[in-house]
């Protein structure tokens, strides 16, 4: 067992002629050089084709959250329809997590959804989930307002089903006391989960600001909802005044996905805010074996570099914990 407090350190720099020996299959290359013996400095300089898919290699699979490229998408430098191909061909990532903001008016557009599905299939990409925002508060204290919010999510459940996703990510928000919002959120999530269950889709809640960033509160909501298809999406970076490691521990019993938030990296490629080895050990110890989604939100690196470094960090941790 690896101590939770262990610091992730890289190995010494490899000989100068290493790149001459690189094989096109990254797995074979790692085997040749000694598994786990590559540092971030070396790996980040490898040709992109060497940075192949890691699917099935670790206890988790890696997916790419669309928000990691939100600046690129908002600036129209990348179209939503090209996201799956970009994830596969540019980053070697074969699971994607969409954000509804980038195809907000397309939830009921079958032609558009068919094209999204086709492009993901053409690139061997699994559509994992849709992150849903802007459809109303599922914890609103007003029954009418809350029920409207629930119904606003129905179309995204149907879109997720069409695309082959396992879940939609929602928010548990409302204005009132913690107990009042909890009771309302239990009702809203319960009603939405009943609808989603008919489509075999999960409803997963992220710690996403406000009272939802209190791990104990959110885990209590999910426990009270008590439905198999209603779970959590623990985000490493959204706990604010609540201890992030305790928060992930609170939410992992309900986790149907994990959001690996990154912002900045030190010279060894470790995240400067989150102890990834400690955090991913919590994830592993909970028995989780699903997708861990890269969600880079930093500003010191480009989105492109941030995604690459995030992937390398997850690979390094995956090696250490395997």
PDB file of N, CA and C in Angstrom, residues 99-137:
ATOM      1  N   UNK A  99     -20.482  19.365 -22.600  1.00  0.00           N
ATOM      2  CA  UNK A  99     -21.116  20.434 -21.823  1.00  0.00           C
ATOM      3  C   UNK A  99     -22.244  21.003 -22.668  1.00  0.00           C
ATOM      4  N   UNK A 100     -23.456  21.018 -22.121  1.00  0.00           N
ATOM      5  CA  UNK A 100     -24.615  21.389 -22.940  1.00  0.00           C
ATOM      6  C   UNK A 100     -24.536  22.811 -23.482  1.00  0.00           C
ATOM      7  N   UNK A 101     -23.719  23.670 -22.857  1.00  0.00           N
ATOM      8  CA  UNK A 101     -23.595  25.046 -23.331  1.00  0.00           C
ATOM      9  C   UNK A 101     -23.109  25.132 -24.775  1.00  0.00           C
ATOM     10  N   UNK A 102     -22.399  24.118 -25.227  1.00  0.00           N
ATOM     11  CA  UNK A 102     -21.814  24.176 -26.561  1.00  0.00           C
ATOM     12  C   UNK A 102     -22.710  23.585 -27.645  1.00  0.00           C
ATOM     13  N   UNK A 103     -23.871  23.076 -27.243  1.00  0.00           N
ATOM     14  CA  UNK A 103     -24.890  22.689 -28.232  1.00  0.00           C
ATOM     15  C   UNK A 103     -26.265  22.849 -27.583  1.00  0.00           C
ATOM     16  N   UNK A 104     -26.414  24.015 -26.962  1.00  0.00           N
ATOM     17  CA  UNK A 104     -27.572  24.312 -26.121  1.00  0.00           C
ATOM     18  C   UNK A 104     -28.905  24.126 -26.838  1.00  0.00           C
ATOM     19  N   UNK A 105     -28.980  24.501 -28.099  1.00  0.00           N
ATOM     20  CA  UNK A 105     -30.251  24.440 -28.829  1.00  0.00           C
ATOM     21  C   UNK A 105     -30.399  23.166 -29.645  1.00  0.00           C
ATOM     22  N   UNK A 106     -29.562  22.167 -29.385  1.00  0.00           N
ATOM     23  CA  UNK A 106     -29.559  20.951 -30.204  1.00  0.00           C
ATOM     24  C   UNK A 106     -30.058  19.703 -29.484  1.00  0.00           C
ATOM     25  N   UNK A 107     -30.549  19.859 -28.263  1.00  0.00           N
ATOM     26  CA  UNK A 107     -30.951  18.688 -27.483  1.00  0.00           C
ATOM     27  C   UNK A 107     -32.025  17.864 -28.181  1.00  0.00           C
ATOM     28  N   UNK A 108     -32.910  18.543 -28.934  1.00  0.00           N
ATOM     29  CA  UNK A 108     -33.987  17.835 -29.630  1.00  0.00           C
ATOM     30  C   UNK A 108     -33.751  17.723 -31.133  1.00  0.00           C
ATOM     31  N   UNK A 109     -32.551  18.091 -31.567  1.00  0.00           N
ATOM     32  CA  UNK A 109     -32.224  18.078 -32.991  1.00  0.00           C
ATOM     33  C   UNK A 109     -31.613  16.724 -33.354  1.00  0.00           C
ATOM     34  N   UNK A 110     -32.441  15.827 -33.838  1.00  0.00           N
ATOM     35  CA  UNK A 110     -31.993  14.470 -34.133  1.00  0.00           C
ATOM     36  C   UNK A 110     -30.908  14.424 -35.201  1.00  0.00           C
ATOM     37  N   UNK A 111     -31.004  15.301 -36.169  1.00  0.00           N
ATOM     38  CA  UNK A 111     -29.986  15.332 -37.223  1.00  0.00           C
ATOM     39  C   UNK A 111     -28.623  15.691 -36.647  1.00  0.00           C
ATOM     40  N   UNK A 112     -28.623  16.683 -35.796  1.00  0.00           N
ATOM     41  CA  UNK A 112     -27.371  17.119 -35.174  1.00  0.00           C
ATOM     42  C   UNK A 112     -26.817  16.029 -34.252  1.00  0.00           C
ATOM     43  N   UNK A 113     -27.669  15.444 -33.442  1.00  0.00           N
ATOM     44  CA  UNK A 113     -27.227  14.397 -32.519  1.00  0.00           C
ATOM     45  C   UNK A 113     -26.706  13.178 -33.273  1.00  0.00           C
ATOM     46  N   UNK A 114     -27.327  12.866 -34.406  1.00  0.00           N
ATOM     47  CA  UNK A 114     -26.837  11.751 -35.218  1.00  0.00           C
ATOM     48  C   UNK A 114     -25.425  12.020 -35.718  1.00  0.00           C
ATOM     49  N   UNK A 115     -25.161  13.274 -36.077  1.00  0.00           N
ATOM     50  CA  UNK A 115     -23.820  13.630 -36.545  1.00  0.00           C
ATOM     51  C   UNK A 115     -22.819  13.554 -35.388  1.00  0.00           C
ATOM     52  N   UNK A 116     -23.217  14.003 -34.206  1.00  0.00           N
ATOM     53  CA  UNK A 116     -22.347  13.867 -33.033  1.00  0.00           C
ATOM     54  C   UNK A 116     -22.011  12.404 -32.776  1.00  0.00           C
ATOM     55  N   UNK A 117     -23.029  11.565 -32.833  1.00  0.00           N
ATOM     56  CA  UNK A 117     -22.833  10.142 -32.579  1.00  0.00           C
ATOM     57  C   UNK A 117     -21.952   9.512 -33.641  1.00  0.00           C
ATOM     58  N   UNK A 118     -22.183   9.880 -34.883  1.00  0.00           N
ATOM     59  CA  UNK A 118     -21.383   9.336 -35.980  1.00  0.00           C
ATOM     60  C   UNK A 118     -19.911   9.690 -35.809  1.00  0.00           C
ATOM     61  N   UNK A 119     -19.649  10.937 -35.470  1.00  0.00           N
ATOM     62  CA  UNK A 119     -18.256  11.371 -35.353  1.00  0.00           C
ATOM     63  C   UNK A 119     -17.553  10.708 -34.172  1.00  0.00           C
ATOM     64  N   UNK A 120     -18.275  10.491 -33.104  1.00  0.00           N
ATOM     65  CA  UNK A 120     -17.661   9.795 -31.979  1.00  0.00           C
ATOM     66  C   UNK A 120     -17.359   8.344 -32.352  1.00  0.00           C
ATOM     67  N   UNK A 121     -18.301   7.684 -33.010  1.00  0.00           N
ATOM     68  CA  UNK A 121     -18.091   6.298 -33.416  1.00  0.00           C
ATOM     69  C   UNK A 121     -16.965   6.183 -34.435  1.00  0.00           C
ATOM     70  N   UNK A 122     -16.922   7.122 -35.361  1.00  0.00           N
ATOM     71  CA  UNK A 122     -15.878   7.097 -36.392  1.00  0.00           C
ATOM     72  C   UNK A 122     -14.480   7.190 -35.792  1.00  0.00           C
ATOM     73  N   UNK A 123     -14.389   7.799 -34.628  1.00  0.00           N
ATOM     74  CA  UNK A 123     -13.085   7.978 -33.984  1.00  0.00           C
ATOM     75  C   UNK A 123     -12.878   7.051 -32.795  1.00  0.00           C
ATOM     76  N   UNK A 124     -13.774   6.088 -32.628  1.00  0.00           N
ATOM     77  CA  UNK A 124     -13.637   5.124 -31.542  1.00  0.00           C
ATOM     78  C   UNK A 124     -13.786   5.732 -30.166  1.00  0.00           C
ATOM     79  N   UNK A 125     -14.602   6.770 -30.072  1.00  0.00           N
ATOM     80  CA  UNK A 125     -14.746   7.517 -28.826  1.00  0.00           C
ATOM     81  C   UNK A 125     -16.054   7.162 -28.121  1.00  0.00           C
ATOM     82  N   UNK A 126     -15.966   6.957 -26.818  1.00  0.00           N
ATOM     83  CA  UNK A 126     -17.140   6.704 -25.988  1.00  0.00           C
ATOM     84  C   UNK A 126     -17.697   8.018 -25.471  1.00  0.00           C
ATOM     85  N   UNK A 127     -18.973   8.277 -25.724  1.00  0.00           N
ATOM     86  CA  UNK A 127     -19.648   9.436 -25.160  1.00  0.00           C
ATOM     87  C   UNK A 127     -20.033   9.079 -23.725  1.00  0.00           C
ATOM     88  N   UNK A 128     -19.430   9.748 -22.758  1.00  0.00           N
ATOM     89  CA  UNK A 128     -19.557   9.350 -21.354  1.00  0.00           C
ATOM     90  C   UNK A 128     -20.737  10.019 -20.667  1.00  0.00           C
ATOM     91  N   UNK A 129     -20.819  11.344 -20.771  1.00  0.00           N
ATOM     92  CA  UNK A 129     -21.905  12.050 -20.100  1.00  0.00           C
ATOM     93  C   UNK A 129     -22.095  13.438 -20.706  1.00  0.00           C
ATOM     94  N   UNK A 130     -23.176  14.085 -20.318  1.00  0.00           N
ATOM     95  CA  UNK A 130     -23.432  15.484 -20.682  1.00  0.00           C
ATOM     96  C   UNK A 130     -23.551  16.288 -19.401  1.00  0.00           C
ATOM     97  N   UNK A 131     -22.747  17.346 -19.268  1.00  0.00           N
ATOM     98  CA  UNK A 131     -22.853  18.251 -18.131  1.00  0.00           C
ATOM     99  C   UNK A 131     -23.918  19.298 -18.449  1.00  0.00           C
ATOM    100  N   UNK A 132     -24.938  19.355 -17.643  1.00  0.00           N
ATOM    101  CA  UNK A 132     -26.089  20.211 -17.916  1.00  0.00           C
ATOM    102  C   UNK A 132     -26.107  21.407 -16.964  1.00  0.00           C
ATOM    103  N   UNK A 133     -26.125  22.590 -17.546  1.00  0.00           N
ATOM    104  CA  UNK A 133     -26.228  23.833 -16.778  1.00  0.00           C
ATOM    105  C   UNK A 133     -27.328  24.699 -17.392  1.00  0.00           C
ATOM    106  N   UNK A 134     -27.789  25.668 -16.629  1.00  0.00           N
ATOM    107  CA  UNK A 134     -28.721  26.661 -17.152  1.00  0.00           C
ATOM    108  C   UNK A 134     -30.136  26.198 -17.392  1.00  0.00           C
ATOM    109  N   UNK A 135     -30.549  25.108 -16.745  1.00  0.00           N
ATOM    110  CA  UNK A 135     -31.907  24.593 -16.951  1.00  0.00           C
ATOM    111  C   UNK A 135     -32.783  24.728 -15.704  1.00  0.00           C
ATOM    112  N   UNK A 136     -32.331  25.522 -14.751  1.00  0.00           N
ATOM    113  CA  UNK A 136     -33.124  25.735 -13.546  1.00  0.00           C
ATOM    114  C   UNK A 136     -32.558  24.994 -12.352  1.00  0.00           C
ATOM    115  N   UNK A 137     -32.999  25.409 -11.162  1.00  0.00           N
ATOM    116  CA  UNK A 137     -32.485  24.858  -9.912  1.00  0.00           C
ATOM    117  C   UNK A 137     -33.323  23.676  -9.428  1.00  0.00           C
TER     118      UNK A 137
END
